[in-house]
Amino acid sequence: MTRDEFIRMDTDVLVVGGGVAGSMAAIPALEAGLKVVICEKGKVLDHCGSIGCGVDHYLTVMDSGPEWDTPEFLIKHVPELTDHIVDMAVASKVIHEMPRVFRKIEALGVDFKDRKTGDYYRLRSFGLPGTYHINFDGTDFKKHIGERVRKGKATVLMRTMVVQLLERDNRIYGAVAFNFRSGEWYAIRAKTVVLAAGDVNRLSKNASGMAFDSWHFPYNTGDAQAMGYRAGAVLANMESVEATLTPKGFSTQGLNALVSLGAYFVNKSGERFMFRYDKKGENARRAVLADAVINEYLLGNGPVYLDCRHLSQEMLDRMEYTLQVDRYTLPAFYKQKGVNFREELVEISVSELSIRRSGVYFRGSGLAVDTHGETSVTGLYAAGDCATVSGGIAGAAVLGHIAGEGLVHRVRGSGALPDIDAAALEPVRAESMRCLGRDGDFGWRALEDATRETVTDYVGVRRSDKGLRLALQTLHALAKREPELKADDLHGLMRVHEAKNIRLNAELMATASLARTETRTGSAHWRLDYPEPDEQHWRKFVLLSRGADGPQVDTLSTTHAIADAFARNKSAAAA
């Protein structure tokens, strides 16, 4: 075989992304005896994805006895937690499945129990009505899940990026991918495809000025959302962005540990101000916390600081240990800055934006899915932070597992796959390969920098009609320059595809933001020209799909499940 030929593969299931959601989708398929191929951009399956190096919190209902620890109790609070913009059918399915999936992950070897007490260390945070977060040492969380996938004999293609889905008559039948180390190209036929490539990062500027210093995994660049959109899938909630609070100059995870273990936030006057914004204070939803800090700066009350000085030594010890599970370099950062968070205030800032889940649980931004994890395109599934129902690592695990079980039935009821048309393959590779060796200075960094500048200056956390239209104008102009993109090598070619996906997701975000003429969930979507929630007209999803001239915008009342709308379309197409 020459390097100019495609490597042809046939499989029952193709999983795009080997993180928690993708791996958990693969497990039920493997248990059912299906053939599974996983394409992952990372180097090692056991340590890829958002929590490849570890995680310190896991959100779950456990059905341990108290009323608050039941799916029914949590489900009652979901509309309020999400400001009523949520697909309750899918959210309810995820919450009901939480205890079962939690026990399954424990059976894979993940130890959720506190090593000192031998019991679960559960905490309350982010506006939730119970102590649903388990604080634990999840350093090996992903390793155990990865081991199960490998033992199931999945075919895992590492350093491999999927660049285009193969779709015919609103049905997915495979994808095109390339290995950015060897240069090999793959044409993979699949009865089902699961998109599990995470959220959209590297989207706006941050305090450090370094794009890859992002709060969440910088290699999650909206690949799933972009591919799904191009294949005709419906997306929802793309106007809702998320930010968090981080030490100034270092975007990092850890806010959950800080607030659940008792940290305070104070302004330049030493005032503990969070209760002015929410009755739950520091235990409010992430979106409220970020918006409160933004507002304090706008009011001239900055800098804003993290205050842990009131905490006991036992709690400070736990906090220090927990923080380095998510980001093992954080203690070194504090040490190099000469900061001792035990004894002094630590200045904080607001992180860059991501298109993820808008600072709330159970409402995601991305591909709309039904109660089986399937999108509006037959045979195409989505799970994790690229889907419309999300909930951190637990949400990824549970919806991934739901999708894995759902696709088993789809595979068993599917017929023969169509042949891959060679004429559909070659243009995909040819367009990519033209980037290699192209003259000019317009590379992936230039496109990304321009996109981040546009999102920061014209979209951001305070939006207006004028700014959003300027953003779209600029993003459209950048799209016209994409044929000029150059790459120095195969790794650079992968970055070119990421940059194009980031730009497209920014366009989708700005389009949906322009459509939603209200403010909803604070800084997740704040319109300066429409500064209040409009409950009468905007308890609706903003839906996006590929139109003839760009994104097509539709709306749907939240009294309906999004899945019902595209289920009807599937039935009509089948008829």
Coordinates of C-alpha atoms in Angstrom, one line a residue:
M1 CA 0.0 0.0 0.0
T2 CA 1.3 3.5 -0.9
R3 CA 0.8 6.5 1.3
D4 CA -1.5 7.9 -1.4
E5 CA -4.0 5.1 -0.8
F6 CA -6.8 5.1 1.8
I7 CA -6.7 2.4 4.5
R8 CA -10.2 0.9 4.3
M9 CA -11.8 -0.3 7.5
D10 CA -15.3 -1.6 8.3
T11 CA -16.8 -1.5 11.8
D12 CA -20.1 -1.6 13.6
V13 CA -19.2 1.5 15.7
L14 CA -16.8 4.3 15.1
V15 CA -16.1 6.5 18.2
V16 CA -14.6 9.9 17.6
G17 CA -12.7 10.9 20.8
G18 CA -11.3 8.5 23.4
G19 CA -12.0 10.5 26.5
V20 CA -14.6 9.5 29.2
A21 CA -17.7 9.9 27.0
G22 CA -16.1 8.0 24.0
S23 CA -14.7 5.2 26.1
M24 CA -18.0 4.8 28.1
A25 CA -19.9 4.6 24.8
A26 CA -17.5 1.9 23.5
I27 CA -17.9 -0.3 26.6
P28 CA -21.6 -1.4 26.1
A29 CA -20.9 -1.9 22.4
L30 CA -18.0 -4.2 23.1
E31 CA -20.0 -6.0 25.7
A32 CA -22.6 -6.7 23.1
G33 CA -20.0 -8.2 20.8
L34 CA -19.9 -5.3 18.3
K35 CA -16.8 -4.3 16.5
V36 CA -15.5 -0.9 17.7
V37 CA -12.9 1.5 16.2
I38 CA -11.8 4.6 18.2
C39 CA -10.1 7.5 16.7
E40 CA -8.3 9.7 19.2
K41 CA -6.0 12.7 18.7
G42 CA -4.0 11.9 21.8
K43 CA -1.0 9.6 22.4
V44 CA -2.3 7.1 25.0
L45 CA -5.9 6.0 25.5
D46 CA -5.5 5.7 29.3
H47 CA -4.5 9.3 29.6
C48 CA -6.4 11.2 26.9
G49 CA -9.3 13.6 27.1
S50 CA -10.2 16.3 29.6
I51 CA -9.3 14.3 32.7
G52 CA -6.5 12.2 31.3
C53 CA -4.3 13.2 34.2
G54 CA -7.0 13.0 36.9
V55 CA -10.2 14.5 38.4
D56 CA -11.1 15.4 41.9
H57 CA -15.0 15.5 41.8
Y58 CA -17.7 13.3 40.5
L59 CA -21.4 14.3 40.5
T60 CA -23.9 11.6 41.1
V61 CA -27.1 10.5 42.7
M62 CA -26.4 7.4 44.7
D63 CA -29.8 6.3 46.0
S64 CA -28.3 6.0 49.4
G65 CA -31.5 6.4 51.4
P66 CA -32.3 10.2 52.0
E67 CA -35.0 11.8 49.8
W68 CA -32.5 14.3 48.4
D69 CA -30.3 11.4 47.1
T70 CA -32.9 10.1 44.6
P71 CA -33.2 10.8 40.9
E72 CA -36.8 12.1 41.4
F73 CA -35.7 14.8 43.9
L74 CA -32.8 16.1 41.7
I75 CA -35.0 16.1 38.6
K76 CA -37.5 18.4 40.3
H77 CA -34.8 21.0 40.6
V78 CA -33.3 20.8 37.1
P79 CA -35.6 23.4 35.5
E80 CA -34.6 26.0 38.1
L81 CA -30.9 25.0 37.9
T82 CA -30.9 25.5 34.1
D83 CA -33.2 28.6 34.0
H84 CA -35.7 26.4 32.3
I85 CA -33.6 25.9 29.1
V86 CA -33.1 22.2 29.2
D87 CA -34.3 19.1 27.4
M88 CA -36.0 17.4 30.4
A89 CA -36.5 14.1 28.6
V90 CA -32.8 13.6 28.2
A91 CA -31.8 15.2 31.5
S92 CA -34.2 12.9 33.3
K93 CA -32.8 9.8 31.6
V94 CA -29.2 10.9 32.5
I95 CA -30.1 11.4 36.2
H96 CA -32.0 8.1 36.4
E97 CA -29.0 6.3 35.0
M98 CA -26.5 8.0 37.3
P99 CA -26.5 5.4 40.1
R100 CA -26.2 2.4 37.7
V101 CA -23.3 3.9 35.8
F102 CA -21.6 5.0 39.0
R103 CA -21.6 1.4 40.3
K104 CA -20.4 0.2 37.0
I105 CA -17.4 2.6 37.0
E106 CA -16.6 1.4 40.6
A107 CA -16.6 -2.2 39.3
L108 CA -14.0 -1.1 36.7
G109 CA -11.7 -0.3 39.6
V110 CA -12.2 3.4 40.2
D111 CA -12.0 4.1 44.0
F112 CA -14.4 6.9 44.9
K113 CA -14.0 6.5 48.7
D114 CA -11.9 8.7 50.9
R115 CA -8.7 6.9 51.8
K116 CA -8.8 8.1 55.4
T117 CA -12.4 7.3 56.3
G118 CA -13.1 4.5 53.9
D119 CA -16.4 6.3 53.0
Y120 CA -17.6 8.7 50.3
Y121 CA -16.6 12.3 51.0
R122 CA -19.6 14.2 49.6
L123 CA -19.9 17.9 49.2
R124 CA -22.5 20.5 48.1
S125 CA -21.6 23.1 45.4
F126 CA -22.7 25.0 42.3
G127 CA -26.3 25.5 43.4
L128 CA -27.2 21.8 43.6
P129 CA -29.9 20.9 46.1
G130 CA -27.8 18.1 47.8
T131 CA -24.3 16.9 48.5
Y132 CA -24.0 15.2 45.1
H133 CA -20.3 15.8 44.5
I134 CA -17.9 13.1 45.6
N135 CA -14.5 14.6 46.4
F136 CA -11.9 11.9 45.7
D137 CA -8.5 11.1 44.2
G138 CA -9.3 10.4 40.6
T139 CA -5.8 10.3 39.3
D140 CA -6.4 6.9 37.8
F141 CA -10.0 7.4 36.8
K142 CA -9.4 7.4 33.0
K143 CA -6.9 4.6 33.2
H144 CA -9.4 2.1 34.6
I145 CA -11.9 3.0 31.8
G146 CA -9.3 2.9 29.1
E147 CA -8.2 -0.5 30.4
R148 CA -11.7 -1.9 30.0
V149 CA -11.9 -0.6 26.4
R150 CA -8.5 -2.2 25.5
K151 CA -9.5 -5.5 27.2
G152 CA -12.6 -5.5 25.1
K153 CA -10.4 -5.5 22.0
A154 CA -11.5 -2.2 20.5
T155 CA -9.3 -1.0 17.6
V156 CA -7.7 2.2 18.8
L157 CA -6.2 4.6 16.3
M158 CA -4.1 7.1 18.3
R159 CA -2.8 10.4 16.9
T160 CA -5.7 10.2 14.4
M161 CA -8.1 13.0 13.6
V162 CA -11.5 12.5 12.0
V163 CA -12.0 15.4 9.6
Q164 CA -15.3 14.5 7.8
L165 CA -18.3 12.3 8.4
L166 CA -19.8 10.3 5.5
E167 CA -23.5 10.9 5.2
R168 CA -26.1 9.9 2.7
D169 CA -29.9 10.5 2.8
N170 CA -29.6 11.8 6.5
R171 CA -27.8 8.6 7.6
I172 CA -24.2 8.3 8.7
Y173 CA -22.2 5.5 7.2
G174 CA -18.6 6.3 8.2
A175 CA -15.9 8.9 8.3
V176 CA -12.6 10.1 6.8
A177 CA -9.6 10.4 9.1
F178 CA -5.8 10.8 9.0
N179 CA -2.9 10.0 11.3
F180 CA -0.8 13.2 11.8
R181 CA 2.3 11.3 12.6
S182 CA 2.4 8.7 9.8
G183 CA 0.4 10.6 7.2
E184 CA -1.9 7.6 6.6
W185 CA -5.5 8.3 5.6
Y186 CA -8.4 6.2 6.6
A187 CA -11.8 5.6 5.0
I188 CA -13.9 4.0 7.7
R189 CA -17.3 2.5 7.1
A190 CA -19.4 2.3 10.2
K191 CA -23.0 1.4 11.0
T192 CA -23.0 4.0 13.8
V193 CA -20.7 6.9 14.7
V194 CA -20.4 8.4 18.2
L195 CA -19.0 12.0 18.4
A196 CA -17.4 12.4 21.8
A197 CA -14.7 15.0 21.2
G198 CA -15.5 17.4 24.0
D199 CA -16.2 21.1 24.2
V200 CA -14.8 24.2 22.3
N201 CA -11.7 25.7 23.8
R202 CA -9.0 28.1 22.5
L203 CA -12.0 30.3 21.7
S204 CA -11.2 33.7 23.4
K205 CA -8.3 35.4 25.1
N206 CA -7.3 34.7 28.7
A207 CA -5.4 36.4 31.4
S208 CA -2.1 34.7 30.6
G209 CA -2.3 35.4 26.9
M210 CA -1.4 31.8 26.1
A211 CA -4.0 30.0 24.1
F212 CA -3.1 26.5 25.3
D213 CA -3.2 27.7 28.9
S214 CA -6.9 27.1 29.0
W215 CA -9.2 26.2 31.9
H216 CA -10.4 23.1 30.1
F217 CA -8.6 20.7 27.7
P218 CA -7.0 22.9 25.0
Y219 CA -7.1 20.1 22.4
N220 CA -11.0 20.0 22.5
T221 CA -11.6 22.4 19.7
G222 CA -15.2 21.8 18.7
D223 CA -14.4 19.0 16.2
A224 CA -17.5 17.1 17.0
Q225 CA -19.8 20.1 16.7
A226 CA -18.3 21.2 13.4
M227 CA -18.4 17.8 11.8
G228 CA -22.0 17.1 13.0
Y229 CA -23.1 20.5 11.7
R230 CA -21.5 19.9 8.3
A231 CA -23.3 16.5 8.2
G232 CA -26.7 18.1 8.8
A233 CA -27.1 17.5 12.5
V234 CA -29.1 20.0 14.7
L235 CA -27.2 21.9 17.4
A236 CA -28.7 23.7 20.4
N237 CA -27.7 26.2 23.1
M238 CA -24.6 27.3 21.2
E239 CA -25.2 30.9 22.5
S240 CA -24.4 29.7 26.0
V241 CA -20.8 30.0 27.0
E242 CA -19.0 29.1 30.2
A243 CA -16.1 30.7 32.1
T244 CA -14.7 30.0 35.6
L245 CA -12.6 31.7 38.2
T246 CA -8.9 31.0 38.2
P247 CA -5.7 32.3 39.9
K248 CA -4.7 35.4 38.0
G249 CA -2.4 34.4 35.1
F250 CA -3.1 30.7 35.2
S251 CA -6.2 29.0 33.8
T252 CA -6.9 25.9 35.8
Q253 CA -9.5 23.6 37.2
G254 CA -10.3 23.7 40.9
L255 CA -13.2 26.0 41.5
N256 CA -15.4 23.1 42.6
A257 CA -12.9 22.1 45.3
L258 CA -12.5 25.7 46.4
V259 CA -16.2 26.5 46.9
S260 CA -17.3 23.1 48.2
L261 CA -14.5 23.1 50.8
G262 CA -15.4 26.6 52.1
A263 CA -13.3 29.2 50.3
Y264 CA -14.6 32.8 50.2
F265 CA -14.2 35.5 47.5
V266 CA -13.6 39.1 48.5
N267 CA -13.2 42.4 46.6
K268 CA -10.6 45.1 47.1
S269 CA -12.4 46.3 50.2
G270 CA -12.3 42.9 51.8
E271 CA -16.0 42.5 51.4
R272 CA -17.4 39.0 50.9
F273 CA -19.8 39.9 48.1
M274 CA -21.2 36.7 46.6
F275 CA -24.3 36.8 48.8
R276 CA -25.3 40.1 47.0
Y277 CA -25.7 38.0 43.8
D278 CA -27.2 34.8 45.1
K279 CA -28.6 33.6 48.4
K280 CA -26.3 30.6 48.2
G281 CA -23.2 32.8 48.2
E282 CA -20.1 30.9 47.1
N283 CA -22.2 27.8 46.6
A284 CA -24.2 29.4 43.7
R285 CA -24.0 28.0 40.2
R286 CA -20.7 28.5 38.4
A287 CA -22.4 30.9 35.9
V288 CA -23.4 33.1 38.9
L289 CA -20.0 33.1 40.5
A290 CA -18.2 34.1 37.3
D291 CA -20.8 36.8 36.6
A292 CA -20.5 38.2 40.1
V293 CA -16.7 38.6 39.7
I294 CA -17.2 40.2 36.3
N295 CA -19.7 42.7 37.8
E296 CA -17.4 43.5 40.7
Y297 CA -14.7 44.5 38.2
L298 CA -17.2 46.6 36.2
L299 CA -18.2 48.4 39.4
G300 CA -14.6 49.2 40.2
N301 CA -14.4 46.8 43.1
G302 CA -11.5 44.8 41.7
P303 CA -9.1 43.2 42.2
V304 CA -11.0 40.2 43.5
Y305 CA -9.3 37.7 45.8
L306 CA -9.6 34.1 47.0
D307 CA -9.7 33.9 50.8
C308 CA -9.0 30.6 52.5
R309 CA -7.5 32.0 55.7
H310 CA -10.5 31.1 57.8
L311 CA -10.3 27.3 57.0
S312 CA -9.0 24.7 59.4
Q313 CA -5.6 23.1 58.8
E314 CA -7.3 19.8 58.0
M315 CA -9.5 21.5 55.3
L316 CA -6.5 23.4 53.9
D317 CA -4.5 20.2 53.7
R318 CA -7.4 18.5 51.8
M319 CA -7.7 21.5 49.5
E320 CA -4.0 21.6 48.6
Y321 CA -4.1 17.9 47.9
T322 CA -7.3 18.0 45.9
L323 CA -6.2 21.0 43.7
Q324 CA -3.2 19.2 42.4
V325 CA -5.2 16.2 41.3
D326 CA -6.9 18.2 38.5
R327 CA -3.9 20.3 37.6
Y328 CA -0.7 18.9 39.1
T329 CA 1.3 22.1 38.2
L330 CA -0.9 24.3 40.4
P331 CA 1.2 24.0 43.6
A332 CA 4.3 24.8 41.6
F333 CA 2.6 27.9 40.1
Y334 CA 1.8 29.1 43.6
K335 CA 5.4 28.4 44.8
Q336 CA 7.0 30.2 41.8
K337 CA 4.7 33.2 42.4
G338 CA 5.6 33.3 46.1
V339 CA 1.9 32.9 47.0
N340 CA 0.8 31.0 50.1
F341 CA -3.0 30.6 49.8
R342 CA -3.1 29.3 53.4
E343 CA -2.0 32.6 54.9
E344 CA -2.8 35.3 52.3
L345 CA -5.3 36.4 49.7
V346 CA -4.8 35.2 46.2
E347 CA -5.8 37.4 43.3
I348 CA -8.2 35.7 40.8
S349 CA -9.4 36.5 37.3
V350 CA -12.1 35.2 35.0
S351 CA -11.0 32.5 32.6
E352 CA -11.3 32.4 28.8
L353 CA -14.6 31.3 27.4
S354 CA -15.6 27.8 26.3
I355 CA -18.7 26.5 24.5
R356 CA -19.6 23.9 27.0
R357 CA -22.5 24.0 29.3
S358 CA -23.1 27.6 30.3
G359 CA -22.0 27.3 33.9
V360 CA -24.9 25.0 34.9
Y361 CA -25.5 21.3 35.1
F362 CA -27.7 19.3 32.7
R363 CA -27.8 21.9 30.0
G364 CA -25.1 21.5 27.4
S365 CA -24.1 23.4 24.3
G366 CA -23.7 21.3 21.1
L367 CA -25.3 18.5 19.2
A368 CA -28.9 17.9 20.2
V369 CA -29.5 14.3 21.2
D370 CA -32.5 12.1 22.2
T371 CA -32.9 9.8 25.1
H372 CA -30.7 7.2 23.4
G373 CA -27.9 9.7 22.6
E374 CA -28.7 9.8 18.9
T375 CA -28.7 13.1 17.0
S376 CA -31.0 14.3 14.2
V377 CA -29.0 12.3 11.7
T378 CA -29.7 8.5 11.8
G379 CA -26.8 6.5 13.1
L380 CA -24.9 9.6 14.5
Y381 CA -24.6 9.7 18.3
A382 CA -23.1 12.3 20.6
A383 CA -22.0 12.3 24.3
G384 CA -20.1 14.5 26.7
D385 CA -19.5 18.2 26.4
C386 CA -20.3 18.2 22.7
A387 CA -23.9 17.3 23.5
T388 CA -26.9 19.3 24.7
V389 CA -27.2 17.5 28.0
S390 CA -24.0 17.6 30.0
G391 CA -22.8 17.4 33.6
G392 CA -19.1 17.3 33.8
I393 CA -17.3 13.9 34.0
A394 CA -20.4 12.2 35.3
G395 CA -22.5 13.6 32.5
A396 CA -20.0 12.4 30.0
A397 CA -19.8 8.9 31.6
V398 CA -23.6 8.5 31.8
L399 CA -24.6 9.9 28.4
G400 CA -21.7 8.0 26.8
H401 CA -23.0 4.8 28.3
I402 CA -26.6 5.6 27.2
A403 CA -25.3 6.2 23.7
G404 CA -23.4 3.0 23.8
E405 CA -26.5 1.0 24.7
G406 CA -28.6 2.9 22.3
L407 CA -26.4 2.3 19.3
V408 CA -26.5 -1.5 20.0
H409 CA -30.1 -1.5 19.0
R410 CA -29.4 0.7 16.0
V411 CA -26.7 -1.6 14.7
R412 CA -28.8 -4.7 15.1
G413 CA -31.6 -3.1 13.1
S414 CA -29.4 -1.7 10.4
G415 CA -29.0 -3.1 6.9
A416 CA -25.9 -3.3 4.6
L417 CA -23.7 -0.2 4.5
P418 CA -23.4 1.6 1.2
D419 CA -20.1 1.6 -0.7
I420 CA -17.9 4.5 -0.1
D421 CA -17.7 6.6 -3.3
A422 CA -14.0 7.2 -4.0
A423 CA -14.9 10.5 -5.6
A424 CA -16.2 11.6 -2.1
L425 CA -13.0 10.7 -0.4
E426 CA -10.3 12.3 -2.6
P427 CA -11.4 15.9 -2.4
V428 CA -11.3 15.7 1.4
R429 CA -7.7 14.6 1.4
A430 CA -6.7 16.8 -1.5
E431 CA -8.0 19.9 0.2
S432 CA -6.1 19.1 3.4
M433 CA -2.9 18.2 1.6
R434 CA -2.9 21.4 -0.3
C435 CA -2.1 23.1 3.0
L436 CA 1.3 21.4 3.1
G437 CA 4.0 23.4 1.5
R438 CA 1.7 26.2 0.5
D439 CA 3.4 29.6 0.2
G440 CA 2.3 32.5 2.4
D441 CA 2.1 33.3 6.1
F442 CA -1.5 32.5 6.9
G443 CA -1.2 29.5 9.2
W444 CA -3.4 28.0 11.9
R445 CA -2.0 30.4 14.6
A446 CA -3.0 33.4 12.5
L447 CA -6.6 32.1 12.0
E448 CA -7.0 31.2 15.7
D449 CA -5.6 34.5 17.0
A450 CA -7.9 36.4 14.7
T451 CA -10.9 34.3 15.9
R452 CA -10.0 34.8 19.6
E453 CA -9.6 38.5 19.1
T454 CA -13.0 38.6 17.4
V455 CA -14.8 36.6 20.1
T456 CA -13.2 38.6 22.9
D457 CA -13.8 42.0 21.4
Y458 CA -17.2 41.6 19.8
V459 CA -18.9 38.7 21.6
G460 CA -17.5 38.1 25.1
V461 CA -19.6 38.1 28.2
R462 CA -21.5 41.4 27.5
R463 CA -23.1 41.2 24.0
S464 CA -25.0 43.6 21.7
D465 CA -26.6 43.5 18.3
K466 CA -23.8 45.7 16.9
G467 CA -21.0 43.7 18.4
L468 CA -22.5 40.3 17.3
R469 CA -23.0 41.5 13.7
L470 CA -19.4 42.8 13.6
A471 CA -18.2 39.4 14.9
L472 CA -20.1 37.6 12.2
Q473 CA -18.8 39.9 9.5
T474 CA -15.2 39.3 10.7
L475 CA -15.7 35.5 11.0
H476 CA -17.2 35.3 7.6
A477 CA -14.2 37.2 6.2
L478 CA -11.9 34.8 7.9
A479 CA -13.8 31.8 6.4
K480 CA -13.1 33.2 3.0
R481 CA -9.4 33.1 3.8
E482 CA -9.4 29.4 4.9
P483 CA -8.3 28.2 1.4
E484 CA -5.1 30.2 1.9
L485 CA -4.2 28.2 5.1
K486 CA -0.7 26.6 5.2
A487 CA 0.8 23.9 7.3
D488 CA 4.5 23.2 7.7
D489 CA 4.0 19.5 8.6
L490 CA 1.4 16.9 9.4
H491 CA 1.0 18.1 13.0
G492 CA 0.4 21.6 11.6
L493 CA -2.2 20.1 9.3
M494 CA -4.1 18.8 12.3
R495 CA -3.9 22.2 13.8
V496 CA -5.3 23.7 10.6
H497 CA -8.4 21.5 11.0
E498 CA -8.7 22.5 14.6
A499 CA -8.5 26.2 13.8
K500 CA -11.2 25.9 11.1
N501 CA -13.4 24.1 13.6
I502 CA -12.9 26.8 16.2
R503 CA -13.8 29.5 13.8
L504 CA -16.9 27.7 12.7
N505 CA -18.0 27.2 16.3
A506 CA -17.4 30.9 17.0
E507 CA -19.7 31.7 14.0
L508 CA -22.4 29.3 15.3
M509 CA -22.1 30.9 18.8
A510 CA -22.4 34.4 17.5
T511 CA -25.4 33.4 15.2
A512 CA -27.3 31.9 18.1
S513 CA -26.4 34.8 20.4
L514 CA -27.8 37.3 17.9
A515 CA -31.0 35.3 17.7
R516 CA -31.7 35.1 21.5
T517 CA -32.9 38.6 22.2
E518 CA -32.8 38.4 26.0
T519 CA -30.3 37.7 28.8
R520 CA -30.2 34.2 30.2
T521 CA -28.0 32.7 33.0
G522 CA -25.9 35.8 33.5
S523 CA -22.6 35.8 31.7
A524 CA -23.5 32.7 29.8
H525 CA -25.6 34.9 27.5
W526 CA -25.8 38.6 28.5
R527 CA -27.3 41.0 26.0
L528 CA -26.6 44.6 26.9
D529 CA -29.5 45.6 24.6
Y530 CA -31.8 43.0 26.2
P531 CA -30.6 42.9 29.8
E532 CA -33.5 40.9 31.3
P533 CA -34.8 37.4 30.9
D534 CA -37.9 37.3 28.7
E535 CA -39.9 34.4 30.1
Q536 CA -42.9 35.0 27.9
H537 CA -41.1 34.8 24.6
W538 CA -37.7 33.1 25.2
R539 CA -38.3 29.8 27.2
K540 CA -37.1 28.3 23.9
F541 CA -34.1 26.5 22.5
V542 CA -32.2 28.2 19.7
L543 CA -31.6 25.4 17.2
L544 CA -29.0 25.7 14.4
S545 CA -28.6 23.5 11.3
R546 CA -26.7 23.8 8.1
G547 CA -28.6 26.0 5.6
A548 CA -27.9 26.8 1.9
D549 CA -26.1 30.1 2.9
G550 CA -24.8 29.3 6.4
P551 CA -26.4 28.5 9.7
Q552 CA -30.2 28.2 9.7
V553 CA -31.8 29.4 13.0
D554 CA -35.0 27.8 14.4
T555 CA -36.6 27.9 17.9
L556 CA -38.4 25.3 19.9
S557 CA -40.4 25.7 23.1
T558 CA -38.7 24.0 26.1
T559 CA -42.1 22.4 26.8
H560 CA -41.1 20.0 24.0
A561 CA -38.1 17.6 23.9
I562 CA -35.7 18.5 21.1
A563 CA -35.6 14.8 20.2
D564 CA -39.4 14.9 19.4
A565 CA -38.8 17.4 16.7
F566 CA -36.1 15.5 14.8
A567 CA -37.7 12.2 15.4
R568 CA -40.6 13.4 13.3
N569 CA -38.2 14.5 10.6
K570 CA -36.6 11.0 10.6
S571 CA -40.0 9.3 10.3
A572 CA -40.9 11.6 7.4
A573 CA -37.5 10.9 5.7
A574 CA -38.0 7.2 6.1
A575 CA -41.5 7.4 4.7

